[in-house]
């Protein structure tokens, strides 16, 4: 974000992700691509559009938030998608929401209070953008899980998704940002990492994972990104958390873990 805008960065990273995983898709899935698509074209493209738009808005809001807040805050507020996943599942698919989700949400809100510096309006804006982006991350996790229940081409679908997000990002980048190739090349190392490994391999692994795990347990596992981001922010960017920020982090992590553990605990069986 030192030399290019969030839309330009996302366009570059998802283009790299697309060209990274497309050859892998054709290598391992070429025999079943058309078979899967033709089995239900309407549902296939419906999920492609829903997942791609959710991913585009989630990554754009998260990337934009980094202009105003730090990596640790961005990572921890993003895990709000964990309690959001079962709520949205209930609203859209009428899946039952366990009682433990409500105290988990309250703990998340308390964690926000400790983690955010509300005296700094820029930090508040950045944290707000991340909380909004977590809604779209939750949608993406849900739609990915529903897609993998119907289709079996995770690598090819991840490639199509990357191409779709690249197209949306480059379109809006030319409208709202100044796209300069020389500036993009200055961030080449970050783009290659975020594109090939994060935007390419990681999202492909997500599709594979959600073939064998439900959306809510998947969300709690994904929340470990906050832990890795906090450590990486400390090692790479020298971003340190204050004591009250650390308390906020633990409260949020406890909340998202609570929302997943209690539904399967012995407490759930007590009448």
PDB file of C-alpha atoms in Angstrom:
ATOM      1  CA  UNK A   1       0.000   0.000   0.000  1.00  0.00           C
ATOM      2  CA  UNK A   2       3.034   2.320  -0.111  1.00  0.00           C
ATOM      3  CA  UNK A   3       2.896   2.925  -3.859  1.00  0.00           C
ATOM      4  CA  UNK A   4      -0.438   1.608  -5.204  1.00  0.00           C
ATOM      5  CA  UNK A   5      -4.103   1.672  -4.244  1.00  0.00           C
ATOM      6  CA  UNK A   6      -6.093  -1.270  -2.854  1.00  0.00           C
ATOM      7  CA  UNK A   7      -7.932  -1.927  -6.145  1.00  0.00           C
ATOM      8  CA  UNK A   8      -4.702  -1.960  -8.147  1.00  0.00           C
ATOM      9  CA  UNK A   9      -3.097  -4.275  -5.599  1.00  0.00           C
ATOM     10  CA  UNK A  10      -6.044  -6.684  -5.658  1.00  0.00           C
ATOM     11  CA  UNK A  11      -6.157  -6.657  -9.458  1.00  0.00           C
ATOM     12  CA  UNK A  12      -2.469  -7.558  -9.617  1.00  0.00           C
ATOM     13  CA  UNK A  13      -2.598 -10.225  -6.898  1.00  0.00           C
ATOM     14  CA  UNK A  14      -5.646 -12.028  -8.276  1.00  0.00           C
ATOM     15  CA  UNK A  15      -4.221 -11.965 -11.792  1.00  0.00           C
ATOM     16  CA  UNK A  16      -1.119 -13.681 -10.406  1.00  0.00           C
ATOM     17  CA  UNK A  17      -3.358 -16.090  -8.503  1.00  0.00           C
ATOM     18  CA  UNK A  18      -5.307 -16.903 -11.669  1.00  0.00           C
ATOM     19  CA  UNK A  19      -2.253 -17.696 -13.802  1.00  0.00           C
ATOM     20  CA  UNK A  20      -0.750 -19.688 -10.916  1.00  0.00           C
ATOM     21  CA  UNK A  21      -3.610 -22.120 -10.383  1.00  0.00           C
ATOM     22  CA  UNK A  22      -5.187 -22.339 -13.857  1.00  0.00           C
ATOM     23  CA  UNK A  23      -2.488 -24.743 -15.183  1.00  0.00           C
ATOM     24  CA  UNK A  24      -2.930 -26.861 -12.032  1.00  0.00           C
ATOM     25  CA  UNK A  25      -6.676 -26.978 -12.663  1.00  0.00           C
ATOM     26  CA  UNK A  26      -6.258 -28.194 -16.230  1.00  0.00           C
ATOM     27  CA  UNK A  27      -3.629 -30.703 -15.130  1.00  0.00           C
ATOM     28  CA  UNK A  28      -5.761 -32.398 -12.464  1.00  0.00           C
ATOM     29  CA  UNK A  29      -9.386 -31.554 -13.300  1.00  0.00           C
ATOM     30  CA  UNK A  30      -9.668 -31.146 -17.067  1.00  0.00           C
ATOM     31  CA  UNK A  31     -11.641 -34.404 -17.462  1.00  0.00           C
ATOM     32  CA  UNK A  32     -14.428 -33.369 -15.104  1.00  0.00           C
ATOM     33  CA  UNK A  33     -14.695 -29.589 -15.636  1.00  0.00           C
ATOM     34  CA  UNK A  34     -17.448 -29.652 -18.277  1.00  0.00           C
ATOM     35  CA  UNK A  35     -19.175 -32.566 -16.589  1.00  0.00           C
ATOM     36  CA  UNK A  36     -19.536 -30.552 -13.373  1.00  0.00           C
ATOM     37  CA  UNK A  37     -20.597 -27.356 -15.137  1.00  0.00           C
ATOM     38  CA  UNK A  38     -23.185 -29.113 -17.299  1.00  0.00           C
ATOM     39  CA  UNK A  39     -24.676 -30.906 -14.294  1.00  0.00           C
ATOM     40  CA  UNK A  40     -26.265 -27.635 -13.144  1.00  0.00           C
ATOM     41  CA  UNK A  41     -25.140 -24.545 -15.078  1.00  0.00           C
ATOM     42  CA  UNK A  42     -27.528 -22.184 -13.314  1.00  0.00           C
ATOM     43  CA  UNK A  43     -26.328 -23.132  -9.832  1.00  0.00           C
ATOM     44  CA  UNK A  44     -22.684 -23.186 -10.949  1.00  0.00           C
ATOM     45  CA  UNK A  45     -22.686 -19.620 -12.253  1.00  0.00           C
ATOM     46  CA  UNK A  46     -24.918 -18.427  -9.425  1.00  0.00           C
ATOM     47  CA  UNK A  47     -22.320 -19.478  -6.856  1.00  0.00           C
ATOM     48  CA  UNK A  48     -19.500 -18.148  -9.046  1.00  0.00           C
ATOM     49  CA  UNK A  49     -21.058 -14.667  -9.052  1.00  0.00           C
ATOM     50  CA  UNK A  50     -22.002 -14.706  -5.352  1.00  0.00           C
ATOM     51  CA  UNK A  51     -18.608 -15.982  -4.192  1.00  0.00           C
ATOM     52  CA  UNK A  52     -16.612 -13.679  -6.479  1.00  0.00           C
ATOM     53  CA  UNK A  53     -18.511 -10.532  -5.459  1.00  0.00           C
ATOM     54  CA  UNK A  54     -18.200 -11.477  -1.774  1.00  0.00           C
ATOM     55  CA  UNK A  55     -14.465 -12.102  -2.177  1.00  0.00           C
ATOM     56  CA  UNK A  56     -13.978  -8.879  -4.150  1.00  0.00           C
ATOM     57  CA  UNK A  57     -15.730  -6.727  -1.518  1.00  0.00           C
ATOM     58  CA  UNK A  58     -14.079  -8.570   1.378  1.00  0.00           C
ATOM     59  CA  UNK A  59     -10.544  -8.206   0.041  1.00  0.00           C
ATOM     60  CA  UNK A  60     -11.092  -4.613  -1.146  1.00  0.00           C
ATOM     61  CA  UNK A  61     -12.462  -3.437   2.224  1.00  0.00           C
ATOM     62  CA  UNK A  62      -9.744  -5.289   4.121  1.00  0.00           C
ATOM     63  CA  UNK A  63      -7.009  -3.857   1.923  1.00  0.00           C
ATOM     64  CA  UNK A  64      -8.447  -0.331   2.151  1.00  0.00           C
ATOM     65  CA  UNK A  65      -8.635  -0.581   5.936  1.00  0.00           C
ATOM     66  CA  UNK A  66      -4.841  -1.015   6.061  1.00  0.00           C
ATOM     67  CA  UNK A  67      -4.545   2.648   5.031  1.00  0.00           C
ATOM     68  CA  UNK A  68      -6.068   3.600   8.396  1.00  0.00           C
ATOM     69  CA  UNK A  69      -5.354   0.810  10.872  1.00  0.00           C
ATOM     70  CA  UNK A  70      -2.569  -1.674  11.573  1.00  0.00           C
ATOM     71  CA  UNK A  71      -2.210  -5.316  10.562  1.00  0.00           C
ATOM     72  CA  UNK A  72      -3.046  -6.726  14.015  1.00  0.00           C
ATOM     73  CA  UNK A  73      -6.313  -4.777  14.286  1.00  0.00           C
ATOM     74  CA  UNK A  74      -7.266  -5.693  10.719  1.00  0.00           C
ATOM     75  CA  UNK A  75      -6.625  -9.383  11.334  1.00  0.00           C
ATOM     76  CA  UNK A  76      -8.495  -9.616  14.626  1.00  0.00           C
ATOM     77  CA  UNK A  77     -11.541  -7.648  13.489  1.00  0.00           C
ATOM     78  CA  UNK A  78     -11.738  -9.802  10.379  1.00  0.00           C
ATOM     79  CA  UNK A  79     -12.470 -12.850  12.573  1.00  0.00           C
ATOM     80  CA  UNK A  80     -15.896 -11.367  13.251  1.00  0.00           C
ATOM     81  CA  UNK A  81     -16.970 -13.586  10.366  1.00  0.00           C
ATOM     82  CA  UNK A  82     -16.861 -16.547  12.778  1.00  0.00           C
ATOM     83  CA  UNK A  83     -19.998 -15.609  14.763  1.00  0.00           C
ATOM     84  CA  UNK A  84     -21.501 -14.106  11.594  1.00  0.00           C
ATOM     85  CA  UNK A  85     -21.379 -17.411   9.684  1.00  0.00           C
ATOM     86  CA  UNK A  86     -24.027 -19.250  11.777  1.00  0.00           C
ATOM     87  CA  UNK A  87     -26.233 -16.140  11.902  1.00  0.00           C
ATOM     88  CA  UNK A  88     -26.219 -15.746   8.121  1.00  0.00           C
ATOM     89  CA  UNK A  89     -26.716 -19.499   7.694  1.00  0.00           C
ATOM     90  CA  UNK A  90     -29.870 -19.203   9.802  1.00  0.00           C
ATOM     91  CA  UNK A  91     -31.159 -16.175   7.884  1.00  0.00           C
ATOM     92  CA  UNK A  92     -30.531 -17.584   4.396  1.00  0.00           C
ATOM     93  CA  UNK A  93     -30.800 -21.352   4.869  1.00  0.00           C
ATOM     94  CA  UNK A  94     -32.837 -21.542   8.117  1.00  0.00           C
ATOM     95  CA  UNK A  95     -30.054 -23.439   9.873  1.00  0.00           C
ATOM     96  CA  UNK A  96     -30.510 -23.449  13.662  1.00  0.00           C
ATOM     97  CA  UNK A  97     -28.384 -20.993  15.635  1.00  0.00           C
ATOM     98  CA  UNK A  98     -27.082 -22.377  18.943  1.00  0.00           C
ATOM     99  CA  UNK A  99     -27.688 -20.248  22.045  1.00  0.00           C
ATOM    100  CA  UNK A 100     -23.934 -19.804  22.563  1.00  0.00           C
ATOM    101  CA  UNK A 101     -23.715 -17.453  19.568  1.00  0.00           C
ATOM    102  CA  UNK A 102     -25.259 -14.556  21.514  1.00  0.00           C
ATOM    103  CA  UNK A 103     -22.761 -14.404  24.431  1.00  0.00           C
ATOM    104  CA  UNK A 104     -20.031 -14.886  21.816  1.00  0.00           C
ATOM    105  CA  UNK A 105     -21.201 -11.769  19.969  1.00  0.00           C
ATOM    106  CA  UNK A 106     -21.235  -9.771  23.223  1.00  0.00           C
ATOM    107  CA  UNK A 107     -17.680 -10.887  23.966  1.00  0.00           C
ATOM    108  CA  UNK A 108     -16.635  -9.836  20.452  1.00  0.00           C
ATOM    109  CA  UNK A 109     -18.117  -6.360  21.005  1.00  0.00           C
ATOM    110  CA  UNK A 110     -16.277  -6.076  24.335  1.00  0.00           C
ATOM    111  CA  UNK A 111     -13.103  -7.190  22.581  1.00  0.00           C
ATOM    112  CA  UNK A 112     -13.614  -4.444  19.979  1.00  0.00           C
ATOM    113  CA  UNK A 113     -13.762  -1.882  22.781  1.00  0.00           C
ATOM    114  CA  UNK A 114     -10.410  -2.989  24.210  1.00  0.00           C
ATOM    115  CA  UNK A 115      -8.682  -3.549  20.887  1.00  0.00           C
ATOM    116  CA  UNK A 116      -9.630  -0.267  19.191  1.00  0.00           C
ATOM    117  CA  UNK A 117      -8.212   3.152  19.967  1.00  0.00           C
ATOM    118  CA  UNK A 118     -11.472   5.094  19.819  1.00  0.00           C
ATOM    119  CA  UNK A 119      -9.650   8.396  20.396  1.00  0.00           C
ATOM    120  CA  UNK A 120      -8.137   8.050  16.906  1.00  0.00           C
ATOM    121  CA  UNK A 121     -10.767   8.628  14.186  1.00  0.00           C
ATOM    122  CA  UNK A 122      -8.563   7.092  11.484  1.00  0.00           C
ATOM    123  CA  UNK A 123      -8.116   3.866  13.448  1.00  0.00           C
ATOM    124  CA  UNK A 124     -11.881   3.811  14.066  1.00  0.00           C
ATOM    125  CA  UNK A 125     -12.550   4.169  10.326  1.00  0.00           C
ATOM    126  CA  UNK A 126     -10.117   1.378   9.498  1.00  0.00           C
ATOM    127  CA  UNK A 127     -11.602  -0.958  12.105  1.00  0.00           C
ATOM    128  CA  UNK A 128     -15.096  -0.183  10.810  1.00  0.00           C
ATOM    129  CA  UNK A 129     -14.066  -1.143   7.284  1.00  0.00           C
ATOM    130  CA  UNK A 130     -12.648  -4.448   8.534  1.00  0.00           C
ATOM    131  CA  UNK A 131     -15.827  -5.270  10.459  1.00  0.00           C
ATOM    132  CA  UNK A 132     -17.813  -4.618   7.279  1.00  0.00           C
ATOM    133  CA  UNK A 133     -15.407  -6.790   5.275  1.00  0.00           C
ATOM    134  CA  UNK A 134     -15.937  -9.656   7.745  1.00  0.00           C
ATOM    135  CA  UNK A 135     -19.581  -9.806   6.615  1.00  0.00           C
ATOM    136  CA  UNK A 136     -18.465 -10.519   3.062  1.00  0.00           C
ATOM    137  CA  UNK A 137     -15.876 -13.049   4.286  1.00  0.00           C
ATOM    138  CA  UNK A 138     -18.691 -14.839   6.094  1.00  0.00           C
ATOM    139  CA  UNK A 139     -20.750 -14.927   2.896  1.00  0.00           C
ATOM    140  CA  UNK A 140     -17.768 -16.264   0.968  1.00  0.00           C
ATOM    141  CA  UNK A 141     -17.224 -19.102   3.458  1.00  0.00           C
ATOM    142  CA  UNK A 142     -20.910 -20.024   3.335  1.00  0.00           C
ATOM    143  CA  UNK A 143     -21.158 -19.979  -0.460  1.00  0.00           C
ATOM    144  CA  UNK A 144     -17.896 -21.941  -0.774  1.00  0.00           C
ATOM    145  CA  UNK A 145     -19.285 -24.633   1.510  1.00  0.00           C
ATOM    146  CA  UNK A 146     -22.571 -24.836  -0.408  1.00  0.00           C
ATOM    147  CA  UNK A 147     -20.736 -24.964  -3.737  1.00  0.00           C
ATOM    148  CA  UNK A 148     -18.483 -27.823  -2.659  1.00  0.00           C
ATOM    149  CA  UNK A 149     -21.554 -29.847  -1.653  1.00  0.00           C
ATOM    150  CA  UNK A 150     -22.678 -29.794  -5.307  1.00  0.00           C
ATOM    151  CA  UNK A 151     -19.510 -29.667  -7.432  1.00  0.00           C
ATOM    152  CA  UNK A 152     -16.075 -31.316  -7.411  1.00  0.00           C
ATOM    153  CA  UNK A 153     -13.712 -28.958  -9.253  1.00  0.00           C
ATOM    154  CA  UNK A 154     -12.157 -26.867  -6.438  1.00  0.00           C
ATOM    155  CA  UNK A 155      -8.985 -25.855  -8.306  1.00  0.00           C
ATOM    156  CA  UNK A 156     -10.719 -24.772 -11.509  1.00  0.00           C
ATOM    157  CA  UNK A 157     -13.344 -22.915  -9.510  1.00  0.00           C
ATOM    158  CA  UNK A 158     -10.661 -21.100  -7.511  1.00  0.00           C
ATOM    159  CA  UNK A 159      -9.074 -20.053 -10.825  1.00  0.00           C
ATOM    160  CA  UNK A 160     -12.402 -18.735 -12.174  1.00  0.00           C
ATOM    161  CA  UNK A 161     -12.996 -16.912  -8.916  1.00  0.00           C
ATOM    162  CA  UNK A 162      -9.574 -15.240  -9.117  1.00  0.00           C
ATOM    163  CA  UNK A 163     -10.254 -14.186 -12.725  1.00  0.00           C
ATOM    164  CA  UNK A 164     -13.619 -12.712 -11.741  1.00  0.00           C
ATOM    165  CA  UNK A 165     -12.157 -10.725  -8.815  1.00  0.00           C
ATOM    166  CA  UNK A 166      -9.282  -9.527 -11.030  1.00  0.00           C
ATOM    167  CA  UNK A 167     -11.790  -8.248 -13.622  1.00  0.00           C
ATOM    168  CA  UNK A 168     -13.841  -6.346 -11.028  1.00  0.00           C
ATOM    169  CA  UNK A 169     -10.729  -4.915  -9.375  1.00  0.00           C
ATOM    170  CA  UNK A 170      -9.064  -3.671 -12.576  1.00  0.00           C
ATOM    171  CA  UNK A 171     -12.344  -2.179 -13.827  1.00  0.00           C
ATOM    172  CA  UNK A 172     -12.866  -0.088 -10.690  1.00  0.00           C
ATOM    173  CA  UNK A 173      -9.130   0.662 -10.367  1.00  0.00           C
ATOM    174  CA  UNK A 174      -9.178   2.527 -13.697  1.00  0.00           C
ATOM    175  CA  UNK A 175     -12.182   4.522 -12.455  1.00  0.00           C
ATOM    176  CA  UNK A 176     -11.112   5.381  -8.897  1.00  0.00           C
ATOM    177  CA  UNK A 177      -7.314   5.052  -8.910  1.00  0.00           C
ATOM    178  CA  UNK A 178      -4.320   5.994 -10.984  1.00  0.00           C
ATOM    179  CA  UNK A 179      -3.011   2.715 -12.384  1.00  0.00           C
ATOM    180  CA  UNK A 180       0.736   3.057 -13.015  1.00  0.00           C
ATOM    181  CA  UNK A 181       2.640  -0.060 -14.068  1.00  0.00           C
ATOM    182  CA  UNK A 182       5.965   1.190 -12.670  1.00  0.00           C
ATOM    183  CA  UNK A 183       4.388   1.639  -9.220  1.00  0.00           C
ATOM    184  CA  UNK A 184       2.862  -1.831  -9.380  1.00  0.00           C
ATOM    185  CA  UNK A 185       6.289  -3.289 -10.169  1.00  0.00           C
ATOM    186  CA  UNK A 186       7.689  -1.589  -7.059  1.00  0.00           C
ATOM    187  CA  UNK A 187       5.446  -3.877  -5.000  1.00  0.00           C
ATOM    188  CA  UNK A 188       6.231  -6.978  -7.040  1.00  0.00           C
ATOM    189  CA  UNK A 189       7.394  -9.140  -4.129  1.00  0.00           C
ATOM    190  CA  UNK A 190       4.238  -8.440  -2.096  1.00  0.00           C
ATOM    191  CA  UNK A 191       2.031  -9.023  -5.157  1.00  0.00           C
ATOM    192  CA  UNK A 192       3.715 -12.326  -6.008  1.00  0.00           C
ATOM    193  CA  UNK A 193       3.322 -13.582  -2.446  1.00  0.00           C
ATOM    194  CA  UNK A 194      -0.277 -12.372  -2.011  1.00  0.00           C
ATOM    195  CA  UNK A 195      -1.149 -13.585  -5.503  1.00  0.00           C
ATOM    196  CA  UNK A 196       0.509 -16.981  -5.837  1.00  0.00           C
ATOM    197  CA  UNK A 197       0.330 -18.152  -2.217  1.00  0.00           C
ATOM    198  CA  UNK A 198      -2.552 -16.220  -0.628  1.00  0.00           C
ATOM    199  CA  UNK A 199      -4.812 -15.433  -3.582  1.00  0.00           C
ATOM    200  CA  UNK A 200      -3.950 -18.645  -5.412  1.00  0.00           C
ATOM    201  CA  UNK A 201      -2.876 -21.589  -3.283  1.00  0.00           C
ATOM    202  CA  UNK A 202      -4.650 -20.593  -0.051  1.00  0.00           C
ATOM    203  CA  UNK A 203      -8.054 -20.053  -1.671  1.00  0.00           C
ATOM    204  CA  UNK A 204      -7.644 -23.337  -3.542  1.00  0.00           C
ATOM    205  CA  UNK A 205      -6.918 -25.123  -0.263  1.00  0.00           C
ATOM    206  CA  UNK A 206     -10.013 -23.450   1.201  1.00  0.00           C
ATOM    207  CA  UNK A 207     -12.154 -25.003  -1.529  1.00  0.00           C
ATOM    208  CA  UNK A 208     -10.594 -28.421  -0.900  1.00  0.00           C
ATOM    209  CA  UNK A 209     -11.069 -28.069   2.875  1.00  0.00           C
ATOM    210  CA  UNK A 210     -14.723 -27.097   2.666  1.00  0.00           C
ATOM    211  CA  UNK A 211     -15.476 -30.239   0.718  1.00  0.00           C
ATOM    212  CA  UNK A 212     -15.032 -32.210   3.945  1.00  0.00           C
ATOM    213  CA  UNK A 213     -15.943 -29.741   6.716  1.00  0.00           C
ATOM    214  CA  UNK A 214     -19.017 -27.659   7.504  1.00  0.00           C
ATOM    215  CA  UNK A 215     -19.012 -23.871   7.274  1.00  0.00           C
ATOM    216  CA  UNK A 216     -18.998 -23.048  11.010  1.00  0.00           C
ATOM    217  CA  UNK A 217     -16.022 -25.279  11.989  1.00  0.00           C
ATOM    218  CA  UNK A 218     -14.185 -23.993   8.907  1.00  0.00           C
ATOM    219  CA  UNK A 219     -14.693 -20.415  10.092  1.00  0.00           C
ATOM    220  CA  UNK A 220     -13.096 -21.034  13.489  1.00  0.00           C
ATOM    221  CA  UNK A 221     -10.060 -22.628  11.855  1.00  0.00           C
ATOM    222  CA  UNK A 222      -9.708 -19.674   9.474  1.00  0.00           C
ATOM    223  CA  UNK A 223      -9.712 -17.338  12.493  1.00  0.00           C
ATOM    224  CA  UNK A 224      -6.132 -18.453  13.174  1.00  0.00           C
ATOM    225  CA  UNK A 225      -5.172 -15.897  10.517  1.00  0.00           C
ATOM    226  CA  UNK A 226      -5.458 -13.299  13.289  1.00  0.00           C
ATOM    227  CA  UNK A 227      -2.788 -15.039  15.332  1.00  0.00           C
ATOM    228  CA  UNK A 228      -0.435 -15.352  12.368  1.00  0.00           C
ATOM    229  CA  UNK A 229      -1.076 -11.734  11.315  1.00  0.00           C
ATOM    230  CA  UNK A 230      -0.316 -10.393  14.786  1.00  0.00           C
ATOM    231  CA  UNK A 231       2.956 -12.335  14.870  1.00  0.00           C
ATOM    232  CA  UNK A 232       3.851 -11.244  11.325  1.00  0.00           C
ATOM    233  CA  UNK A 233       3.001  -7.610  12.116  1.00  0.00           C
ATOM    234  CA  UNK A 234       5.364  -7.775  15.082  1.00  0.00           C
ATOM    235  CA  UNK A 235       8.214  -9.463  13.172  1.00  0.00           C
ATOM    236  CA  UNK A 236       7.961  -7.648   9.821  1.00  0.00           C
ATOM    237  CA  UNK A 237       6.315  -4.268  10.552  1.00  0.00           C
ATOM    238  CA  UNK A 238       7.290  -3.653  14.208  1.00  0.00           C
ATOM    239  CA  UNK A 239       3.622  -3.210  15.165  1.00  0.00           C
ATOM    240  CA  UNK A 240       3.222  -3.798  18.893  1.00  0.00           C
ATOM    241  CA  UNK A 241      -0.018  -4.304  20.847  1.00  0.00           C
ATOM    242  CA  UNK A 242      -0.669  -2.503  24.140  1.00  0.00           C
ATOM    243  CA  UNK A 243      -1.926  -4.428  27.163  1.00  0.00           C
ATOM    244  CA  UNK A 244      -5.560  -3.450  26.616  1.00  0.00           C
ATOM    245  CA  UNK A 245      -5.238  -4.425  22.934  1.00  0.00           C
ATOM    246  CA  UNK A 246      -3.981  -7.867  23.969  1.00  0.00           C
ATOM    247  CA  UNK A 247      -6.982  -8.242  26.299  1.00  0.00           C
ATOM    248  CA  UNK A 248      -9.233  -7.360  23.366  1.00  0.00           C
ATOM    249  CA  UNK A 249      -7.538  -9.968  21.200  1.00  0.00           C
ATOM    250  CA  UNK A 250      -8.050 -12.684  23.806  1.00  0.00           C
ATOM    251  CA  UNK A 251     -11.693 -11.720  24.301  1.00  0.00           C
ATOM    252  CA  UNK A 252     -12.376 -11.917  20.557  1.00  0.00           C
ATOM    253  CA  UNK A 253     -10.544 -15.224  20.200  1.00  0.00           C
ATOM    254  CA  UNK A 254     -12.371 -16.606  23.242  1.00  0.00           C
ATOM    255  CA  UNK A 255     -15.672 -15.484  21.742  1.00  0.00           C
ATOM    256  CA  UNK A 256     -15.132 -17.125  18.371  1.00  0.00           C
ATOM    257  CA  UNK A 257     -13.883 -20.349  20.000  1.00  0.00           C
ATOM    258  CA  UNK A 258     -16.823 -20.362  22.424  1.00  0.00           C
ATOM    259  CA  UNK A 259     -19.280 -20.055  19.542  1.00  0.00           C
ATOM    260  CA  UNK A 260     -17.914 -23.298  18.072  1.00  0.00           C
ATOM    261  CA  UNK A 261     -17.059 -25.409  21.145  1.00  0.00           C
ATOM    262  CA  UNK A 262     -20.263 -25.026  23.191  1.00  0.00           C
ATOM    263  CA  UNK A 263     -22.613 -26.461  20.538  1.00  0.00           C
ATOM    264  CA  UNK A 264     -20.691 -29.775  20.695  1.00  0.00           C
ATOM    265  CA  UNK A 265     -19.979 -29.849  24.447  1.00  0.00           C
ATOM    266  CA  UNK A 266     -21.706 -31.896  27.161  1.00  0.00           C
ATOM    267  CA  UNK A 267     -23.418 -28.691  28.323  1.00  0.00           C
ATOM    268  CA  UNK A 268     -25.482 -28.868  25.156  1.00  0.00           C
ATOM    269  CA  UNK A 269     -26.943 -32.214  26.280  1.00  0.00           C
ATOM    270  CA  UNK A 270     -28.034 -31.027  29.736  1.00  0.00           C
ATOM    271  CA  UNK A 271     -31.854 -30.629  29.940  1.00  0.00           C
TER     272      UNK A 271
END
